PDB file of C-alpha atoms in Angstrom:
ATOM      1  CA  MET S1134     -24.209  60.594  93.560  1.00 49.00           C
ATOM      2  CA  ALA S1135     -25.353  63.372  95.914  1.00 56.00           C
ATOM      3  CA  MET S1136     -29.066  64.163  95.735  1.00 60.00           C
ATOM      4  CA  ASN S1137     -28.592  67.556  94.056  1.00 78.00           C
ATOM      5  CA  GLU S1138     -25.543  66.583  92.019  1.00 89.00           C
ATOM      6  CA  SER S1139     -25.933  66.364  88.248  1.00 93.00           C
ATOM      7  CA  GLU S1140     -24.714  63.376  86.271  1.00 93.00           C
ATOM      8  CA  ALA S1141     -22.229  65.716  84.591  1.00 96.00           C
ATOM      9  CA  THR S1142     -20.660  66.579  87.938  1.00 96.00           C
ATOM     10  CA  ARG S1143     -20.473  62.882  88.811  1.00 95.00           C
ATOM     11  CA  ILE S1144     -18.632  62.247  85.538  1.00 96.00           C
ATOM     12  CA  LEU S1145     -16.230  65.087  86.344  1.00 97.00           C
ATOM     13  CA  ARG S1146     -15.578  63.663  89.798  1.00 96.00           C
ATOM     14  CA  ASP S1147     -14.762  60.248  88.364  1.00 95.00           C
ATOM     15  CA  MET S1148     -12.500  61.874  85.772  1.00 96.00           C
ATOM     16  CA  ALA S1149     -10.612  63.655  88.534  1.00 97.00           C
ATOM     17  CA  ARG S1150     -10.243  60.390  90.447  1.00 95.00           C
ATOM     18  CA  VAL S1151      -8.410  58.759  87.525  1.00 93.00           C
ATOM     19  CA  ARG S1152      -6.678  62.036  86.542  1.00 95.00           C
ATOM     20  CA  GLU S1153      -8.380  62.405  83.175  1.00 95.00           C
ATOM     21  CA  GLU S1154      -8.321  65.967  81.846  1.00 97.00           C
ATOM     22  CA  THR S1155     -10.545  65.326  78.834  1.00 98.00           C
ATOM     23  CA  TRP S1156     -13.240  62.853  77.827  1.00 98.00           C
ATOM     24  CA  GLY S1157     -14.882  61.619  74.662  1.00 98.00           C
ATOM     25  CA  PHE S1158     -14.576  58.924  72.008  1.00 99.00           C
ATOM     26  CA  PHE S1159     -12.470  58.134  68.978  1.00 99.00           C
ATOM     27  CA  PHE S1160     -14.647  58.334  65.856  1.00 99.00           C
ATOM     28  CA  TYR S1161     -13.716  56.313  62.774  1.00 99.00           C
ATOM     29  CA  ARG S1162     -15.063  57.613  59.491  1.00 99.00           C
ATOM     30  CA  THR S1163     -15.622  54.637  57.169  1.00 99.00           C
ATOM     31  CA  CYS S1164     -17.707  56.347  54.475  1.00 98.00           C
ATOM     32  CA  TYR S1165     -18.322  59.389  52.254  1.00 97.00           C
ATOM     33  CA  TYR S1166     -14.711  60.113  51.367  1.00 98.00           C
ATOM     34  CA  ASN S1167     -16.125  61.540  48.144  1.00 98.00           C
ATOM     35  CA  ASP S1168     -18.304  63.998  50.095  1.00 98.00           C
ATOM     36  CA  ASP S1169     -16.557  65.938  52.855  1.00 98.00           C
ATOM     37  CA  THR S1170     -19.543  68.270  53.138  1.00 98.00           C
ATOM     38  CA  ARG S1171     -21.811  65.444  54.234  1.00 98.00           C
ATOM     39  CA  TRP S1172     -19.266  64.273  56.791  1.00 98.00           C
ATOM     40  CA  GLY S1173     -18.929  67.817  58.092  1.00 98.00           C
ATOM     41  CA  LYS S1174     -22.684  68.061  58.562  1.00 98.00           C
ATOM     42  CA  PHE S1175     -22.704  64.789  60.496  1.00 99.00           C
ATOM     43  CA  LEU S1176     -19.953  65.949  62.823  1.00 98.00           C
ATOM     44  CA  ALA S1177     -21.669  69.296  63.352  1.00 98.00           C
ATOM     45  CA  ARG S1178     -24.921  67.493  64.199  1.00 98.00           C
ATOM     46  CA  MET S1179     -23.177  65.277  66.792  1.00 99.00           C
ATOM     47  CA  LYS S1180     -21.587  68.347  68.381  1.00 98.00           C
ATOM     48  CA  GLU S1181     -24.967  70.078  68.477  1.00 98.00           C
ATOM     49  CA  PHE S1182     -26.499  67.050  70.215  1.00 98.00           C
ATOM     50  CA  ALA S1183     -23.710  67.063  72.808  1.00 98.00           C
ATOM     51  CA  GLU S1184     -24.009  70.785  73.516  1.00 98.00           C
ATOM     52  CA  SER S1185     -27.797  70.743  73.691  1.00 97.00           C
ATOM     53  CA  THR S1186     -27.795  67.830  76.139  1.00 97.00           C
ATOM     54  CA  LEU S1187     -25.003  69.053  78.390  1.00 97.00           C
ATOM     55  CA  LEU S1188     -26.449  72.543  78.754  1.00 97.00           C
ATOM     56  CA  LYS S1189     -29.909  71.440  79.900  1.00 94.00           C
ATOM     57  CA  LEU S1190     -30.551  73.442  83.068  1.00 87.00           C
ATOM     58  CA  ARG S1191     -32.873  70.886  84.636  1.00 88.00           C
ATOM     59  CA  SER S1192     -30.502  67.954  84.299  1.00 92.00           C
ATOM     60  CA  TYR S1193     -26.846  67.922  83.292  1.00 95.00           C
ATOM     61  CA  ASN S1194     -26.214  71.629  83.849  1.00 94.00           C
ATOM     62  CA  LYS S1195     -28.369  72.236  86.922  1.00 94.00           C
ATOM     63  CA  ASP S1196     -25.222  72.730  89.032  1.00 95.00           C
ATOM     64  CA  GLY S1197     -22.971  74.051  86.254  1.00 96.00           C
ATOM     65  CA  GLY S1198     -21.366  70.665  85.673  1.00 97.00           C
ATOM     66  CA  GLY S1199     -22.656  70.369  82.130  1.00 97.00           C
ATOM     67  CA  GLN S1200     -20.816  73.476  80.929  1.00 97.00           C
ATOM     68  CA  ILE S1201     -17.571  72.329  82.532  1.00 98.00           C
ATOM     69  CA  LEU S1202     -17.946  68.879  80.997  1.00 98.00           C
ATOM     70  CA  LEU S1203     -18.671  70.391  77.575  1.00 98.00           C
ATOM     71  CA  ASN S1204     -15.457  72.411  77.800  1.00 98.00           C
ATOM     72  CA  LYS S1205     -13.514  69.198  78.440  1.00 98.00           C
ATOM     73  CA  LEU S1206     -15.099  67.214  75.595  1.00 98.00           C
ATOM     74  CA  GLU S1207     -12.488  66.086  73.065  1.00 98.00           C
ATOM     75  CA  TRP S1208     -13.344  64.999  69.519  1.00 98.00           C
ATOM     76  CA  ASN S1209     -10.802  62.482  68.234  1.00 99.00           C
ATOM     77  CA  ILE S1210     -11.655  62.004  64.563  1.00 99.00           C
ATOM     78  CA  GLN S1211      -9.889  59.315  62.551  1.00 99.00           C
ATOM     79  CA  SER S1212     -10.460  60.221  58.926  1.00 98.00           C
ATOM     80  CA  HIS S1213      -8.397  58.723  56.105  1.00 98.00           C
ATOM     81  CA  PRO S1214      -9.424  57.106  52.802  1.00 98.00           C
ATOM     82  CA  SER S1215      -7.840  53.847  53.988  1.00 98.00           C
ATOM     83  CA  PHE S1216     -10.713  53.556  56.487  1.00 98.00           C
ATOM     84  CA  ASP S1217     -13.322  53.589  53.716  1.00 98.00           C
ATOM     85  CA  GLY S1218     -15.498  50.485  54.062  1.00 98.00           C
ATOM     86  CA  CYS S1219     -13.455  49.019  56.919  1.00 98.00           C
ATOM     87  CA  SER S1220     -15.012  46.174  58.880  1.00 98.00           C
ATOM     88  CA  LYS S1221     -15.452  46.184  62.647  1.00 97.00           C
ATOM     89  CA  GLU S1222     -12.567  43.732  62.947  1.00 97.00           C
ATOM     90  CA  GLU S1223     -10.253  45.987  60.955  1.00 98.00           C
ATOM     91  CA  ILE S1224     -11.170  49.027  63.059  1.00 99.00           C
ATOM     92  CA  TRP S1225     -10.464  46.947  66.170  1.00 98.00           C
ATOM     93  CA  ARG S1226      -6.945  46.161  64.905  1.00 98.00           C
ATOM     94  CA  ARG S1227      -6.214  49.706  63.785  1.00 99.00           C
ATOM     95  CA  HIS S1228      -7.574  51.285  66.948  1.00 99.00           C
ATOM     96  CA  ARG S1229      -5.460  49.034  69.143  1.00 98.00           C
ATOM     97  CA  GLU S1230      -2.339  50.016  67.235  1.00 99.00           C
ATOM     98  CA  LEU S1231      -3.300  53.690  67.410  1.00 99.00           C
ATOM     99  CA  MET S1232      -3.653  53.511  71.195  1.00 99.00           C
ATOM    100  CA  ARG S1233      -0.225  51.941  71.508  1.00 98.00           C
ATOM    101  CA  SER S1234       1.209  54.629  69.242  1.00 98.00           C
ATOM    102  CA  LEU S1235      -0.439  57.553  71.066  1.00 98.00           C
ATOM    103  CA  TYR S1236      -0.215  56.393  74.674  1.00 97.00           C
ATOM    104  CA  GLY S1237       2.620  53.879  74.705  1.00 98.00           C
ATOM    105  CA  GLU S1238       0.279  51.079  75.712  1.00 97.00           C
ATOM    106  CA  TYR S1239      -3.192  49.754  75.023  1.00 98.00           C
ATOM    107  CA  ASP S1240      -5.660  49.349  77.905  1.00 98.00           C
ATOM    108  CA  ALA S1241      -9.162  48.303  76.849  1.00 97.00           C
ATOM    109  CA  THR S1242     -10.532  49.156  80.306  1.00 95.00           C
ATOM    110  CA  VAL S1243     -10.002  52.851  79.490  1.00 96.00           C
ATOM    111  CA  ILE S1244     -13.001  54.239  77.591  1.00 97.00           C
ATOM    112  CA  LYS S1245     -10.982  55.962  74.859  1.00 97.00           C
ATOM    113  CA  HIS S1246      -9.090  52.722  74.253  1.00 98.00           C
ATOM    114  CA  GLY S1247     -11.928  50.276  74.755  1.00 97.00           C
ATOM    115  CA  HIS S1248     -14.892  51.806  72.939  1.00 98.00           C
ATOM    116  CA  PRO S1249     -14.211  53.499  69.596  1.00 99.00           C
ATOM    117  CA  ILE S1250     -17.160  54.607  67.481  1.00 99.00           C
ATOM    118  CA  ILE S1251     -17.643  53.608  63.852  1.00 99.00           C
ATOM    119  CA  VAL S1252     -19.534  55.883  61.473  1.00 99.00           C
ATOM    120  CA  ASP S1253     -20.577  54.063  58.311  1.00 98.00           C
ATOM    121  CA  LYS S1254     -22.911  55.236  55.549  1.00 98.00           C
ATOM    122  CA  VAL S1255     -26.049  53.853  57.198  1.00 98.00           C
ATOM    123  CA  SER S1256     -25.394  55.511  60.539  1.00 98.00           C
ATOM    124  CA  LEU S1257     -24.263  58.818  59.032  1.00 99.00           C
ATOM    125  CA  ASP S1258     -27.378  59.016  56.864  1.00 99.00           C
ATOM    126  CA  SER S1259     -29.576  58.128  59.840  1.00 98.00           C
ATOM    127  CA  VAL S1260     -28.193  61.018  61.878  1.00 99.00           C
ATOM    128  CA  LEU S1261     -28.615  63.581  59.097  1.00 98.00           C
ATOM    129  CA  GLU S1262     -32.148  62.416  58.320  1.00 98.00           C
ATOM    130  CA  ALA S1263     -33.205  62.698  61.975  1.00 98.00           C
ATOM    131  CA  PRO S1264     -34.443  65.904  63.644  1.00 98.00           C
ATOM    132  CA  GLY S1265     -31.778  68.221  65.011  1.00 96.00           C
ATOM    133  CA  PRO S1266     -31.532  69.220  68.693  1.00 95.00           C
ATOM    134  CA  THR S1267     -34.071  72.057  68.446  1.00 95.00           C
ATOM    135  CA  GLU S1268     -36.676  69.781  66.813  1.00 97.00           C
ATOM    136  CA  TRP S1269     -35.919  66.712  68.936  1.00 97.00           C
ATOM    137  CA  ARG S1270     -38.834  65.527  71.083  1.00 97.00           C
ATOM    138  CA  PRO S1271     -39.364  62.581  73.493  1.00 96.00           C
ATOM    139  CA  VAL S1272     -41.041  60.616  70.712  1.00 97.00           C
ATOM    140  CA  HIS S1273     -37.788  60.735  68.738  1.00 97.00           C
ATOM    141  CA  THR S1274     -35.888  59.231  71.663  1.00 96.00           C
ATOM    142  CA  ARG S1275     -38.301  56.314  71.507  1.00 94.00           C
ATOM    143  CA  GLU S1276     -38.541  55.936  67.725  1.00 96.00           C
ATOM    144  CA  SER S1277     -35.633  57.597  65.899  1.00 97.00           C
ATOM    145  CA  THR S1278     -33.156  55.401  64.026  1.00 97.00           C
ATOM    146  CA  ALA S1279     -30.315  57.958  64.298  1.00 98.00           C
ATOM    147  CA  HIS S1280     -27.387  55.945  65.607  1.00 98.00           C
ATOM    148  CA  VAL S1281     -23.669  55.219  65.609  1.00 98.00           C
ATOM    149  CA  THR S1282     -21.903  51.900  66.261  1.00 97.00           C
ATOM    150  CA  VAL S1283     -19.802  51.474  69.403  1.00 97.00           C
ATOM    151  CA  LEU S1284     -17.223  48.689  69.643  1.00 97.00           C
ATOM    152  CA  ASP S1285     -16.247  46.675  72.701  1.00 95.00           C
ATOM    153  CA  MET S1286     -12.524  46.145  72.163  1.00 96.00           C
ATOM    154  CA  GLN S1287     -12.284  43.542  74.921  1.00 93.00           C
ATOM    155  CA  TRP S1288     -14.783  41.332  73.089  1.00 91.00           C
ATOM    156  CA  PHE S1289     -12.512  41.234  70.045  1.00 93.00           C
ATOM    157  CA  ASP S1290      -9.368  40.862  72.176  1.00 93.00           C
ATOM    158  CA  LEU S1291     -10.768  37.754  73.865  1.00 88.00           C
ATOM    159  CA  ARG S1292     -11.520  36.148  70.506  1.00 85.00           C
ATOM    160  CA  GLU S1293      -8.135  36.824  68.980  1.00 86.00           C
ATOM    161  CA  ALA S1294      -6.846  33.367  69.989  1.00 72.00           C
ATOM    162  CA  PRO S1295      -8.921  30.724  68.105  1.00 64.00           C
ATOM    163  CA  GLU S1296      -8.309  28.103  70.797  1.00 61.00           C
ATOM    164  CA  ASP S1297     -10.223  30.228  73.323  1.00 58.00           C
ATOM    165  CA  ASP S1298     -13.421  30.485  71.254  1.00 60.00           C
ATOM    166  CA  GLU S1299     -15.059  27.376  72.710  1.00 59.00           C
ATOM    167  CA  TYR S1300     -15.033  28.898  76.194  1.00 58.00           C
ATOM    168  CA  LEU S1301     -16.704  32.173  75.217  1.00 58.00           C
ATOM    169  CA  PRO S1302     -20.476  32.838  75.150  1.00 59.00           C
ATOM    170  CA  GLU S1303     -21.925  32.544  71.651  1.00 59.00           C
ATOM    171  CA  ASP S1304     -24.831  34.909  72.277  1.00 55.00           C
ATOM    172  CA  GLU S1305     -22.693  37.971  73.014  1.00 72.00           C
ATOM    173  CA  VAL S1306     -21.692  40.602  70.478  1.00 82.00           C
ATOM    174  CA  GLY S1307     -18.827  43.049  70.499  1.00 89.00           C
ATOM    175  CA  TRP S1308     -20.672  46.143  69.349  1.00 93.00           C
ATOM    176  CA  ALA S1309     -23.885  48.092  69.784  1.00 93.00           C
ATOM    177  CA  LYS S1310     -25.897  50.578  67.774  1.00 95.00           C
ATOM    178  CA  VAL S1311     -26.464  53.503  70.139  1.00 96.00           C
ATOM    179  CA  LEU S1312     -28.945  56.330  69.690  1.00 97.00           C
ATOM    180  CA  ALA S1313     -26.874  59.288  68.492  1.00 98.00           C
ATOM    181  CA  VAL S1314     -28.366  61.779  70.927  1.00 98.00           C
ATOM    182  CA  LYS S1315     -27.317  59.544  73.857  1.00 97.00           C
ATOM    183  CA  VAL S1316     -23.612  59.303  72.997  1.00 98.00           C
ATOM    184  CA  HIS S1317     -22.570  62.447  74.897  1.00 98.00           C
ATOM    185  CA  PRO S1318     -22.658  62.079  77.809  1.00 97.00           C
ATOM    186  CA  ARG S1319     -25.018  59.195  78.646  1.00 95.00           C
ATOM    187  CA  LEU S1320     -23.072  56.456  76.861  1.00 96.00           C
ATOM    188  CA  TYR S1321     -19.825  57.714  78.366  1.00 97.00           C
ATOM    189  CA  SER S1322     -21.375  57.817  81.831  1.00 95.00           C
ATOM    190  CA  MET S1323     -22.618  54.226  81.568  1.00 93.00           C
ATOM    191  CA  LEU S1324     -19.249  52.981  80.362  1.00 94.00           C
ATOM    192  CA  GLN S1325     -17.555  54.909  83.146  1.00 94.00           C
ATOM    193  CA  SER S1326     -19.777  53.009  85.588  1.00 90.00           C
ATOM    194  CA  GLY S1327     -18.992  49.638  84.000  1.00 89.00           C
ATOM    195  CA  LEU S1328     -22.453  49.186  82.502  1.00 88.00           C
ATOM    196  CA  TRP S1329     -21.545  47.977  79.005  1.00 87.00           C
ATOM    197  CA  SER S1330     -23.833  44.973  79.465  1.00 82.00           C
ATOM    198  CA  GLN S1331     -26.782  47.360  79.709  1.00 80.00           C
ATOM    199  CA  VAL S1332     -25.719  49.075  76.490  1.00 81.00           C
ATOM    200  CA  VAL S1333     -25.789  45.810  74.520  1.00 73.00           C
ATOM    201  CA  TYR S1334     -28.891  44.315  76.115  1.00 61.00           C
ATOM    202  CA  CYS S1335     -30.726  44.366  72.758  1.00 59.00           C
ATOM    203  CA  VAL S1336     -29.964  42.343  69.637  1.00 59.00           C
ATOM    204  CA  PRO S1337     -27.355  43.863  67.273  1.00 60.00           C
ATOM    205  CA  THR S1338     -29.903  44.875  64.626  1.00 67.00           C
ATOM    206  CA  GLU S1339     -31.767  47.076  67.107  1.00 88.00           C
ATOM    207  CA  ILE S1340     -30.757  50.433  68.546  1.00 92.00           C
ATOM    208  CA  SER S1341     -29.808  50.789  72.195  1.00 90.00           C
ATOM    209  CA  ARG S1342     -31.636  53.888  73.461  1.00 91.00           C
ATOM    210  CA  LEU S1343     -30.075  53.840  76.937  1.00 91.00           C
ATOM    211  CA  PRO S1344     -32.004  54.646  80.127  1.00 83.00           C
TER     212      PRO S1344
END
């Protein structure tokens, strides 16, 4: 990254290299199908976090890259009552099939394919109970429990064949709770750079706050 280049511009450059026109994650709604208003508030809050972060003049938008990246952000929302209460394993199976249906093939090395986000009742409530972007302070980055769950599709893929289990590390997990305010674009940037191991450095019950 050039000295005066923002992280947003670096993300854009890497997108251009692989000919990606848009970026973002697939979100799976696994809760509150009896309360669309609450889901709508959650989604609005996540969009507010993304906009607030990307338009910061001293960081992501110092060279205009943040605004461009915001314009290219795509929200792929998977919302259907059949997802209500789905396990991580079931989302893994359904997401893989969706990728094959949408793109003709499934490639877990591509961020949209390899790292869907699950929103369950606990994570949705945590985001709505947390301060919004205008009230967010550094102390919240350190202490807030507002999070979503990110899957590592490759972890599940490798464990699909039972005979391979004995060769795989037992202390690894295939998901991480990530601080909601860090999803766009910090999580994406780290995944783009192949840094998933740094996302899941903490135990599953804790929240990865990302550097």
